[in-house]
Each structure stands twice: as structure tokens, then as C-alpha cells.
Tab-separated table of N, CA and C in Angstrom:
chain	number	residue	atom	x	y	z
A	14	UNK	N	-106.953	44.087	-22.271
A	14	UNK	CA	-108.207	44.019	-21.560
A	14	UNK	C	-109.317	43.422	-22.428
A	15	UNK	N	-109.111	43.487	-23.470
A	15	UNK	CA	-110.204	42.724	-24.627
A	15	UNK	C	-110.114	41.260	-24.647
A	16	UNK	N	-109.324	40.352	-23.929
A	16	UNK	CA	-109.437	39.285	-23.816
A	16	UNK	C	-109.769	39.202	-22.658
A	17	UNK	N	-109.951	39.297	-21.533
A	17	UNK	CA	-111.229	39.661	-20.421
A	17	UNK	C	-112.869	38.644	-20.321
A	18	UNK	N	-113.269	39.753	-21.671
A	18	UNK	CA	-114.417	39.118	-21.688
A	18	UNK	C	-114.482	38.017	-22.289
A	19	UNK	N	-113.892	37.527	-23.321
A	19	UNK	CA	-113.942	36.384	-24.462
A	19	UNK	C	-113.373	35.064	-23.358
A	20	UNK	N	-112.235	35.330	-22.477
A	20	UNK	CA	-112.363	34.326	-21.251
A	20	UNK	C	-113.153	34.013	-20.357
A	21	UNK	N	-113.620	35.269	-19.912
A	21	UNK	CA	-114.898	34.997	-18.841
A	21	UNK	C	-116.000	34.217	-19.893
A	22	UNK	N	-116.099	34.587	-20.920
A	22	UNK	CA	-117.729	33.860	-21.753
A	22	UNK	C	-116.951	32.472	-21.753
A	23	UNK	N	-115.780	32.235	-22.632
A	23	UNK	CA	-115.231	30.684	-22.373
A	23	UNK	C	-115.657	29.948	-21.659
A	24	UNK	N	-115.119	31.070	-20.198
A	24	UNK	CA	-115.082	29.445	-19.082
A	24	UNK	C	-116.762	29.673	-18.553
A	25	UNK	N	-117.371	30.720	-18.544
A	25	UNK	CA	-119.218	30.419	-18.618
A	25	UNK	C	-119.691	29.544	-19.598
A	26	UNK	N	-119.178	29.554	-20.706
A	26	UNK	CA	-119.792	28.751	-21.437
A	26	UNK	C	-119.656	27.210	-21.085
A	27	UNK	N	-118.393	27.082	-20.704
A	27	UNK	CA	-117.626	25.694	-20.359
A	27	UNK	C	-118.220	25.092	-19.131
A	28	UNK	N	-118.480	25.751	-18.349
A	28	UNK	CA	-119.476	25.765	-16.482
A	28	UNK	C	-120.812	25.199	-16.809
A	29	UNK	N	-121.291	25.746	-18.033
A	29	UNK	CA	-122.568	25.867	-18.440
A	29	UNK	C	-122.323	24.259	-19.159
A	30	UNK	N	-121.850	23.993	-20.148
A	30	UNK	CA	-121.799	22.696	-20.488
A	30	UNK	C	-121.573	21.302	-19.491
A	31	UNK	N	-120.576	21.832	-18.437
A	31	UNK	CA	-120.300	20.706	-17.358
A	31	UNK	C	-122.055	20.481	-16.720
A	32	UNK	N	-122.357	21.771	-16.137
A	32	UNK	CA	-123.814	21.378	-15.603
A	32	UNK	C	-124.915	20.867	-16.414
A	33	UNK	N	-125.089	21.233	-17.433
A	33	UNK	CA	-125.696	19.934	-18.446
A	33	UNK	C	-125.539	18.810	-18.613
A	34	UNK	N	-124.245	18.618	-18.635
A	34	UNK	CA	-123.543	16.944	-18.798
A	34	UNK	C	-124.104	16.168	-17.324
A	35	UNK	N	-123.787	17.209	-16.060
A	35	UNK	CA	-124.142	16.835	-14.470
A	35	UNK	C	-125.833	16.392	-14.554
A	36	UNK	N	-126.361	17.414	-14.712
A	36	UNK	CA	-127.790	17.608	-14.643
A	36	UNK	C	-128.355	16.355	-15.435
A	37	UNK	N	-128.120	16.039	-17.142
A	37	UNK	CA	-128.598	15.372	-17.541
A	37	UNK	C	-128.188	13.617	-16.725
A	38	UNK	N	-127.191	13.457	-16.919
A	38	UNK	CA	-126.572	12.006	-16.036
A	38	UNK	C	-127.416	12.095	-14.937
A	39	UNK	N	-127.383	13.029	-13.817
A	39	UNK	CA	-128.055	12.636	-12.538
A	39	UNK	C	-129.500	12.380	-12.733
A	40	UNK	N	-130.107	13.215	-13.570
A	40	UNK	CA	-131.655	12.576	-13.664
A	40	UNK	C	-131.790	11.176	-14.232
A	41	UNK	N	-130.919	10.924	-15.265
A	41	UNK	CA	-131.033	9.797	-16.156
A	41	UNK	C	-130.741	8.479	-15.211
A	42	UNK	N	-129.903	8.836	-13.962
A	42	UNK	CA	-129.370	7.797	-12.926
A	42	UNK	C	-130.409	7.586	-11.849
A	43	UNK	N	-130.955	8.861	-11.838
A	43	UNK	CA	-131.714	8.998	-10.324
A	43	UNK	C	-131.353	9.476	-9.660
A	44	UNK	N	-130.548	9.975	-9.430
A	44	UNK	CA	-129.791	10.571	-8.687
A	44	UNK	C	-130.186	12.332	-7.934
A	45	UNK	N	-130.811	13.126	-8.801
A	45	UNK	CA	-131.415	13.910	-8.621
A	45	UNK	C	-132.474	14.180	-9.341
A	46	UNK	N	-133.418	15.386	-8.600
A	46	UNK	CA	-134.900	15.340	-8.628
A	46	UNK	C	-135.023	15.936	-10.512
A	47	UNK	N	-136.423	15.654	-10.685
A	47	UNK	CA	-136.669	16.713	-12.084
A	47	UNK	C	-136.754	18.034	-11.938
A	48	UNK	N	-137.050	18.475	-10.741
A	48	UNK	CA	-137.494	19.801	-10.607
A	48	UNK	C	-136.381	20.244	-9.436
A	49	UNK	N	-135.128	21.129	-9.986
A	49	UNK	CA	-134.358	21.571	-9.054
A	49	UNK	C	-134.106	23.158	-9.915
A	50	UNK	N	-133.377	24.056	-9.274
A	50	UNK	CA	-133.714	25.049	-8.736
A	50	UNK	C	-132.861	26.082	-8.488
A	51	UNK	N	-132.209	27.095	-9.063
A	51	UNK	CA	-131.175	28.382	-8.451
A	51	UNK	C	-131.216	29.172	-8.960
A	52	UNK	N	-131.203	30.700	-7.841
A	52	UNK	CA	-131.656	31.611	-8.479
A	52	UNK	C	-130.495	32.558	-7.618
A	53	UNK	N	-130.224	33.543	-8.085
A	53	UNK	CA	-129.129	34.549	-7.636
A	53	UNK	C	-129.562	35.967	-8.190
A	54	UNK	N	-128.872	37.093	-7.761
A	54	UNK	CA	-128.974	38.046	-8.001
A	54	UNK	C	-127.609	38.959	-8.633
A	55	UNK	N	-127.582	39.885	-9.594
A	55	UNK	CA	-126.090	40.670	-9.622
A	55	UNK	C	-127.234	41.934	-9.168
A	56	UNK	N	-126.307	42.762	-8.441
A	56	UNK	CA	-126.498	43.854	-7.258
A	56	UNK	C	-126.861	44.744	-7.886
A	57	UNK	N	-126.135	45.056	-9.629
A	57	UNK	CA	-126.424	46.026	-10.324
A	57	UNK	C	-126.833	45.661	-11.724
A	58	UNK	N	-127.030	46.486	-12.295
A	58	UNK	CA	-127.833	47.089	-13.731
A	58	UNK	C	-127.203	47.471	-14.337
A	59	UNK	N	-126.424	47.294	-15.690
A	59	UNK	CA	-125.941	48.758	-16.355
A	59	UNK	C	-127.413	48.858	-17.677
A	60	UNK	N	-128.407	48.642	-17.586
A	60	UNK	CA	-129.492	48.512	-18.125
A	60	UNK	C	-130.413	49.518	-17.623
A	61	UNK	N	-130.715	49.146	-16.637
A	61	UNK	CA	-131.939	50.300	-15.880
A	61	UNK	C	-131.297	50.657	-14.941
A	62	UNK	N	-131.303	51.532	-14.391
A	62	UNK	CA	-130.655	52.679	-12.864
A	62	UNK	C	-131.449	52.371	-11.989
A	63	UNK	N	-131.129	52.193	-11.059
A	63	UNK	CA	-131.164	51.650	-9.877
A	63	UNK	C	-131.490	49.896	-9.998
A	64	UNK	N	-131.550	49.044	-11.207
A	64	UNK	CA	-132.036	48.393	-11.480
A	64	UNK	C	-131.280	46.715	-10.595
A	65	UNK	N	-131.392	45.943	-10.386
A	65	UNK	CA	-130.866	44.385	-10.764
A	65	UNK	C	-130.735	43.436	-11.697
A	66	UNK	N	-129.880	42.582	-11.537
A	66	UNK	CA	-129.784	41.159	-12.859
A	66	UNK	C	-130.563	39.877	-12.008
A	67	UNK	N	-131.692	39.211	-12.437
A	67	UNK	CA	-132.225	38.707	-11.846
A	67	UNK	C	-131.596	37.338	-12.374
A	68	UNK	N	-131.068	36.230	-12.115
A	68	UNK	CA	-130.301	35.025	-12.873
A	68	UNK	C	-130.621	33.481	-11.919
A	69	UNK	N	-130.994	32.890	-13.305
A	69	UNK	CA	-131.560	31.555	-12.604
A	69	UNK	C	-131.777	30.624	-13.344
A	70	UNK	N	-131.481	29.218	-13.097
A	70	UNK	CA	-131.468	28.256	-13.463
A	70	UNK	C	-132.462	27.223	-12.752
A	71	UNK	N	-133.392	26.509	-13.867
A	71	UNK	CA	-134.672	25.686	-13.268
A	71	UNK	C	-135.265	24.476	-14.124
A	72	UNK	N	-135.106	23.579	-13.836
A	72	UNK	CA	-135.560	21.853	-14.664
A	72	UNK	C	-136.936	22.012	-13.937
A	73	UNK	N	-137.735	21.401	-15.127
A	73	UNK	CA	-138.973	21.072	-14.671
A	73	UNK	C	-139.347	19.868	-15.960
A	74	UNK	N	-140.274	19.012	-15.655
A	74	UNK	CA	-140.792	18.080	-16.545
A	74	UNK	C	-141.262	18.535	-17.655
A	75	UNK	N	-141.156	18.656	-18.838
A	75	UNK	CA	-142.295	19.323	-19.904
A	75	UNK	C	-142.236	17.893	-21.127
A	76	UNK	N	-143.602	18.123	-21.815
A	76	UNK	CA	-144.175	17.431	-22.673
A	76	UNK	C	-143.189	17.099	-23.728
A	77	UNK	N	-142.603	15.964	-24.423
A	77	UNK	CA	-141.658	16.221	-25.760
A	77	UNK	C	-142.234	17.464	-26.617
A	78	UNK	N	-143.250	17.244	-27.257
A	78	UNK	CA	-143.585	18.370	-28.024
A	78	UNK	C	-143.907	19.766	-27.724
A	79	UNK	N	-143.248	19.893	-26.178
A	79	UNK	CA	-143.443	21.433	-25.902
A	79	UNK	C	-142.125	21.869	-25.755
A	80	UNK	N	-141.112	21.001	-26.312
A	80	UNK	CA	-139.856	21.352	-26.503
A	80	UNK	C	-139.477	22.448	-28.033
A	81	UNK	N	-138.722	23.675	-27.578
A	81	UNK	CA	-138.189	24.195	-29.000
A	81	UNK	C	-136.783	24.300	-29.164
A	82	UNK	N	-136.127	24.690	-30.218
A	82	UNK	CA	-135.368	24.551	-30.838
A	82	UNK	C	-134.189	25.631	-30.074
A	83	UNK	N	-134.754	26.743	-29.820
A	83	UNK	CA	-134.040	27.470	-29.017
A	83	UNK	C	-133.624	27.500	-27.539
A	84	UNK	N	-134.393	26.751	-27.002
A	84	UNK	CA	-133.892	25.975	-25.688
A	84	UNK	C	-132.938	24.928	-25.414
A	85	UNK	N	-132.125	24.588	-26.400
A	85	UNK	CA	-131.252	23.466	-26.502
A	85	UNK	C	-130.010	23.938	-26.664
A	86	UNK	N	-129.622	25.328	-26.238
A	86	UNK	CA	-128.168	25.828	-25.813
A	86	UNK	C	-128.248	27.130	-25.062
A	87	UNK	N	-127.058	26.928	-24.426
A	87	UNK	CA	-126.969	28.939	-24.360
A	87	UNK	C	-127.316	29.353	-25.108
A	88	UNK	N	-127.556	30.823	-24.847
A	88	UNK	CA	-127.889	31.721	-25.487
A	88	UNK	C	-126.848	32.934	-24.713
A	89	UNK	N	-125.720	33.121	-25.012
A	89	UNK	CA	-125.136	34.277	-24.155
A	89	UNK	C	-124.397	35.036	-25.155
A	90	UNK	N	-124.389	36.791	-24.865
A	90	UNK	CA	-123.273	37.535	-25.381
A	90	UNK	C	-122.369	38.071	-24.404
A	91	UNK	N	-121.496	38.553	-24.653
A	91	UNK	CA	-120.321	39.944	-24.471
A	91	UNK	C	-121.610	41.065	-24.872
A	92	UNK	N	-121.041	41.229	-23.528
A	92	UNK	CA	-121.438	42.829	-23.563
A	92	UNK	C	-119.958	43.928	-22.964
A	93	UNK	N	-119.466	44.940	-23.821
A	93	UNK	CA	-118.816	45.810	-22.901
A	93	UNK	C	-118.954	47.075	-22.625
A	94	UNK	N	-118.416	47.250	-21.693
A	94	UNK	CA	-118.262	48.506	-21.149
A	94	UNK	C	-117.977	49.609	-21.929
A	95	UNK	N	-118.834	50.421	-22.818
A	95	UNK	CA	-117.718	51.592	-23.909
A	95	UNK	C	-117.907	53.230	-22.924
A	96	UNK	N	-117.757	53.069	-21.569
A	96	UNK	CA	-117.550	54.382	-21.094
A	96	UNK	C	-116.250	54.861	-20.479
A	97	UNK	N	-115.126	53.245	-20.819
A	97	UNK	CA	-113.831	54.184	-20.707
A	97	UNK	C	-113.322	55.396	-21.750
């Protein structure tokens, strides 16, 4: 079961790179807008009780120099479950 998560982050991580590769080409073509847009929900929390995961993805135009260093990859962990 410990390889579980290290696959699921894989192929997120891998999803996550294809839509960059997508995203960047289609603007660079024209193809799609600068400012597009998705937002979803996970139902639950294991964070706050009664809580939600609020998750979303959003391009917008910004200045070169209002670019940082930490915006230029994922940023994701594993998190698990230790209440079996």
C-alpha cells in the first residue's frame, strides 16, 4: 500500500507537466486565451472537520518582473493516512 501514494504523486506530477507543455504551446500559438480558468472541489478535509479542499488552476498576464522563483514548478507532497 506504500506505493499508492508515490504513484498517484507520479502520474499528478506527470498530468501536471503535460498541462504546462499544453498551456504554454497554446498561448504561444494562439490558440488559447491568457486568462483561463478551473476550479474544483474535494468534498472533504482531513485538515479541518467539517472542512473542504478548495483546488484550482488559473493563467493570467503578469509583469516579467512580478515573476518568482517559486512559481515555476509544483509544489506538491504525500501526505498519509497514519490512523490505520
Amino acid at each position: 500500500m506504500s506505493d499508492k501514494p508515490n504513484y498517484r504523486m507520479e502520474r499528478i506530477e506527470r498530468l501536471l507537466h503535460e498541462l504546462k507543455y499544453e498551456v504554454t504551446r497554446g498561448m504561444m500559438e494562439g490558440e488559447i486565451d491568457e486568462t483561463i480558468g478551473f476550479r474544483f472541489f474535494v468534498p472533504i478535509s482531513k485538515r479541518l472537520p467539517d472542512g473542504v479542499v478548495s483546488c484550482r488552476f488559473e493563467t493570467r498576464p503578469v509583469q516579467r518582473w512580478a515573476m518568482h522563483v517559486e512559481d515555476l514548478q509544483p509544489r506538491l507532497k504525500v501526505v498519509s493516512d497514519n490512523t490505520a
